[in-house]
Short mmCIF file of C-alpha atoms in Angstrom, two decimals:
data_model
loop_
_atom_site.label_atom_id
_atom_site.label_comp_id
_atom_site.label_asym_id
_atom_site.label_seq_id
_atom_site.Cartn_x
_atom_site.Cartn_y
_atom_site.Cartn_z
CA UNK A 1042 -8.45 -9.05 6.96
CA UNK A 1043 -5.53 -11.43 6.77
CA UNK A 1044 -5.84 -14.83 8.41
CA UNK A 1045 -4.13 -15.44 11.72
CA UNK A 1046 -1.63 -17.75 10.00
CA UNK A 1047 -0.69 -15.04 7.53
CA UNK A 1048 -0.43 -12.50 10.35
CA UNK A 1049 1.92 -14.84 12.21
CA UNK A 1050 4.09 -15.18 9.10
CA UNK A 1051 4.50 -11.42 8.76
CA UNK A 1052 5.28 -11.05 12.46
CA UNK A 1053 7.98 -13.70 12.15
CA UNK A 1054 9.27 -12.21 8.90
CA UNK A 1055 9.55 -8.67 10.26
CA UNK A 1056 13.10 -8.86 11.75
CA UNK A 1057 14.45 -10.22 8.43
CA UNK A 1058 12.20 -8.30 6.03
CA UNK A 1059 14.78 -5.70 5.00
CA UNK A 1060 17.37 -8.08 3.59
CA UNK A 1061 19.52 -6.66 0.77
CA UNK A 1062 17.36 -8.07 -2.04
CA UNK A 1063 14.06 -6.66 -0.76
CA UNK A 1064 15.73 -3.39 0.22
CA UNK A 1065 17.12 -2.83 -3.28
CA UNK A 1066 13.88 -3.95 -4.93
CA UNK A 1067 11.63 -1.74 -2.81
CA UNK A 1068 13.99 1.20 -3.13
CA UNK A 1069 13.76 0.94 -6.92
CA UNK A 1070 9.96 0.71 -6.81
CA UNK A 1071 9.72 3.62 -4.36
CA UNK A 1072 12.07 5.76 -6.44
CA UNK A 1073 9.93 5.32 -9.54
CA UNK A 1074 6.77 5.83 -7.52
CA UNK A 1075 8.01 9.12 -6.08
CA UNK A 1076 9.00 10.27 -9.57
CA UNK A 1077 5.42 9.65 -10.69
CA UNK A 1078 3.52 11.28 -7.82
CA UNK A 1079 3.36 14.92 -6.78
CA UNK A 1080 2.09 15.92 -3.34
CA UNK A 1081 1.44 19.18 -1.57
CA UNK A 1082 4.37 20.16 0.63
CA UNK A 1083 2.25 19.76 3.79
CA UNK A 1084 0.31 16.69 2.65
CA UNK A 1085 -1.12 14.29 5.22
CA UNK A 1086 -0.78 10.74 3.87
CA UNK A 1087 -1.69 7.16 4.70
CA UNK A 1088 0.55 4.20 3.86
CA UNK A 1089 -1.68 1.12 3.90
CA UNK A 1090 0.22 -2.09 4.59
CA UNK A 1091 3.29 -0.02 5.42
CA UNK A 1092 5.48 -2.93 6.54
CA UNK A 1093 8.74 -1.61 7.95
CA UNK A 1094 7.95 1.98 6.95
CA UNK A 1095 10.39 2.44 4.06
CA UNK A 1096 8.00 4.35 1.81
CA UNK A 1097 6.89 6.75 4.54
CA UNK A 1098 10.51 7.40 5.43
CA UNK A 1099 11.29 8.28 1.83
CA UNK A 1100 8.19 10.45 1.54
CA UNK A 1101 9.19 12.31 4.70
CA UNK A 1102 12.66 12.95 3.27
CA UNK A 1103 11.23 14.25 -0.01
CA UNK A 1104 8.60 16.43 1.68
CA UNK A 1105 9.95 17.98 4.92
CA UNK A 1106 6.50 19.26 5.94
CA UNK A 1107 4.65 16.03 5.19
CA UNK A 1108 2.86 14.14 7.96
CA UNK A 1109 1.65 10.59 7.73
CA UNK A 1110 0.37 7.39 9.27
CA UNK A 1111 1.77 3.95 8.54
CA UNK A 1112 -0.95 1.34 8.96
CA UNK A 1113 -0.40 -2.43 9.07
CA UNK A 1114 -1.90 -5.53 10.65
CA UNK A 1115 1.49 -6.85 11.84
CA UNK A 1116 2.65 -5.49 15.19
CA UNK A 1117 6.20 -6.70 14.56
CA UNK A 1118 6.40 -4.94 11.19
CA UNK A 1119 5.27 -1.75 12.91
CA UNK A 1120 7.87 -2.22 15.65
CA UNK A 1121 10.58 -2.40 12.98
CA UNK A 1122 9.14 0.69 11.27
CA UNK A 1123 9.17 2.64 14.52
CA UNK A 1124 12.81 1.75 15.15
CA UNK A 1125 13.88 2.76 11.66
CA UNK A 1126 11.76 5.93 11.42
CA UNK A 1127 11.65 7.47 14.89
CA UNK A 1128 10.37 10.92 13.73
CA UNK A 1129 7.20 10.68 15.82
CA UNK A 1130 6.48 14.39 15.36
CA UNK A 1131 5.51 13.78 11.72
CA UNK A 1132 5.13 10.03 11.23
CA UNK A 1133 2.96 7.71 13.32
CA UNK A 1134 2.27 3.99 13.10
CA UNK A 1135 -0.96 2.20 13.87
CA UNK A 1136 -2.08 -1.43 13.84
CA UNK A 1137 -5.42 -2.57 12.50
CA UNK A 1138 -7.57 -4.15 9.82
CA UNK A 1139 -7.27 -2.93 6.27
CA UNK A 1140 -11.00 -3.33 5.68
CA UNK A 1141 -12.01 -1.27 8.74
CA UNK A 1142 -9.89 1.88 8.77
CA UNK A 1143 -10.21 3.70 12.11
CA UNK A 1144 -9.94 7.18 10.59
CA UNK A 1145 -12.47 9.93 10.12
CA UNK A 1146 -13.82 10.80 6.70
CA UNK A 1147 -11.81 13.29 4.63
CA UNK A 1148 -8.59 12.77 6.62
CA UNK A 1149 -5.85 12.18 4.03
CA UNK A 1150 -4.59 14.10 1.02
CA UNK A 1151 -3.19 10.88 -0.43
CA UNK A 1152 -3.03 7.18 0.35
CA UNK A 1153 -0.44 4.65 -0.79
CA UNK A 1154 -0.34 0.87 -0.93
CA UNK A 1155 2.84 -0.80 -2.17
CA UNK A 1156 2.86 -4.54 -2.82
CA UNK A 1157 0.40 -5.45 -0.09
CA UNK A 1158 -2.95 -5.07 -1.88
CA UNK A 1159 -2.50 -8.60 -3.27
CA UNK A 1160 -2.98 -9.94 0.28
CA UNK A 1161 -6.40 -8.32 0.85
CA UNK A 1162 -9.28 -10.80 0.45
CA UNK A 1163 -11.96 -8.09 0.07
CA UNK A 1164 -10.46 -5.40 -2.20
CA UNK A 1165 -13.75 -3.62 -2.88
CA UNK A 1166 -14.33 -3.01 0.83
CA UNK A 1167 -10.77 -1.71 1.15
CA UNK A 1168 -11.26 0.69 -1.77
CA UNK A 1169 -14.59 1.93 -0.40
CA UNK A 1170 -13.02 2.71 2.96
CA UNK A 1171 -10.05 4.41 1.31
CA UNK A 1172 -12.50 6.61 -0.61
CA UNK A 1173 -14.14 7.55 2.69
CA UNK A 1174 -10.91 8.68 4.35
CA UNK A 1175 -9.59 10.62 1.34
CA UNK A 1176 -10.12 14.35 1.25
CA UNK A 1177 -11.89 15.87 -1.77
CA UNK A 1178 -9.24 16.07 -4.48
CA UNK A 1179 -7.20 13.31 -2.85
CA UNK A 1180 -5.79 10.24 -4.57
CA UNK A 1181 -5.00 6.61 -3.82
CA UNK A 1182 -1.77 5.31 -5.36
CA UNK A 1183 -1.64 1.52 -5.67
CA UNK A 1184 1.64 -0.11 -6.75
CA UNK A 1185 1.47 -3.88 -7.03
CA UNK A 1186 2.08 -6.88 -9.24
CA UNK A 1187 -0.06 -7.48 -12.32
CA UNK A 1188 -0.60 -10.86 -14.00
CA UNK A 1189 1.72 -11.65 -16.87
CA UNK A 1190 0.20 -10.69 -20.22
CA UNK A 1191 1.08 -14.21 -21.37
CA UNK A 1192 -1.34 -15.62 -18.79
CA UNK A 1193 -4.27 -13.95 -20.53
CA UNK A 1194 -5.87 -13.35 -17.14
CA UNK A 1195 -7.05 -10.06 -15.65
CA UNK A 1196 -7.15 -11.54 -12.15
CA UNK A 1197 -4.58 -14.10 -11.05
CA UNK A 1198 -5.21 -15.90 -7.77
CA UNK A 1199 -2.29 -17.82 -6.33
CA UNK A 1200 -2.91 -20.21 -3.41
CA UNK A 1201 -0.24 -20.22 -0.75
CA UNK A 1202 -0.18 -22.05 2.55
CA UNK A 1203 -1.16 -18.97 4.58
CA UNK A 1204 -4.00 -17.90 2.27
CA UNK A 1205 -4.42 -16.82 -1.33
CA UNK A 1206 -2.82 -13.79 -2.91
CA UNK A 1207 -4.47 -12.10 -5.87
CA UNK A 1208 -2.94 -9.89 -8.58
CA UNK A 1209 -5.09 -7.51 -10.62
CA UNK A 1210 -4.42 -6.24 -14.13
CA UNK A 1211 -5.10 -2.58 -14.98
CA UNK A 1212 -8.44 -3.71 -16.44
CA UNK A 1213 -9.34 -5.59 -13.26
CA UNK A 1214 -8.35 -2.62 -11.11
CA UNK A 1215 -10.65 -0.37 -13.14
CA UNK A 1216 -13.45 -2.92 -12.67
CA UNK A 1217 -12.90 -2.86 -8.90
CA UNK A 1218 -13.08 0.94 -8.93
CA UNK A 1219 -16.43 0.78 -10.70
CA UNK A 1220 -17.84 -0.92 -7.59
CA UNK A 1221 -16.81 2.06 -5.46
CA UNK A 1222 -16.91 5.86 -5.61
CA UNK A 1223 -13.41 5.88 -7.09
CA UNK A 1224 -12.28 5.95 -10.69
CA UNK A 1225 -8.93 5.20 -12.29
CA UNK A 1226 -6.95 8.26 -13.33
CA UNK A 1227 -4.18 6.26 -14.97
CA UNK A 1228 -1.75 3.34 -14.93
CA UNK A 1229 2.03 3.32 -15.20
CA UNK A 1230 4.56 0.49 -15.24
CA UNK A 1231 7.14 1.16 -12.53
CA UNK A 1232 9.44 -1.86 -12.54
CA UNK A 1233 8.91 -5.19 -14.28
CA UNK A 1234 5.44 -6.47 -13.33
CA UNK A 1235 4.80 -3.66 -10.81
CA UNK A 1236 2.13 -1.25 -12.04
CA UNK A 1237 1.12 2.01 -10.39
CA UNK A 1238 -2.61 2.74 -10.59
CA UNK A 1239 -3.90 6.08 -9.35
CA UNK A 1240 -7.50 6.20 -8.15
CA UNK A 1241 -9.36 9.47 -7.56
CA UNK A 1242 -12.83 10.21 -6.18
CA UNK A 1243 -15.50 9.84 -8.84
#
């Protein structure tokens, strides 16, 4: 769970989150992500750390029968998401902890996490809970920064004033999966240092 100081930062950031730079950047990441992932037409999906809901909105446009839940610890981010994606018949938003998902087992056909996993202090617990809520045959798609190959590090922890962030190489992500009932299906570079890792039930 994020610290209260980090939570406060995201709440304050929410009204300004979708500035042109982040909008263009996330759109490019999402475009490549959607090109790499295939879902059932009526898939039920979870977007973990959904922010202002951009990915869910794009998924809903690509799959007219898709339903989904955007989940985030920031109430203000979720308020922005609700304003921008008002299709409450198919898309819902919910606030809560990423390490204690309030969903029943075998709920989602797929789960996504785009550039928020680096904020989670207990990634193994998050992965274990994601495995629980995935249906048999489901998949978890993680798109996030990886450490520079020049760093020679599989795990790069960066201290910031609101709490550390941590980036995981493909090797480190596979090692995390080994501590859960998930395994890595594959890795793919999406954009610069952003790598998509797909986890499936072991």
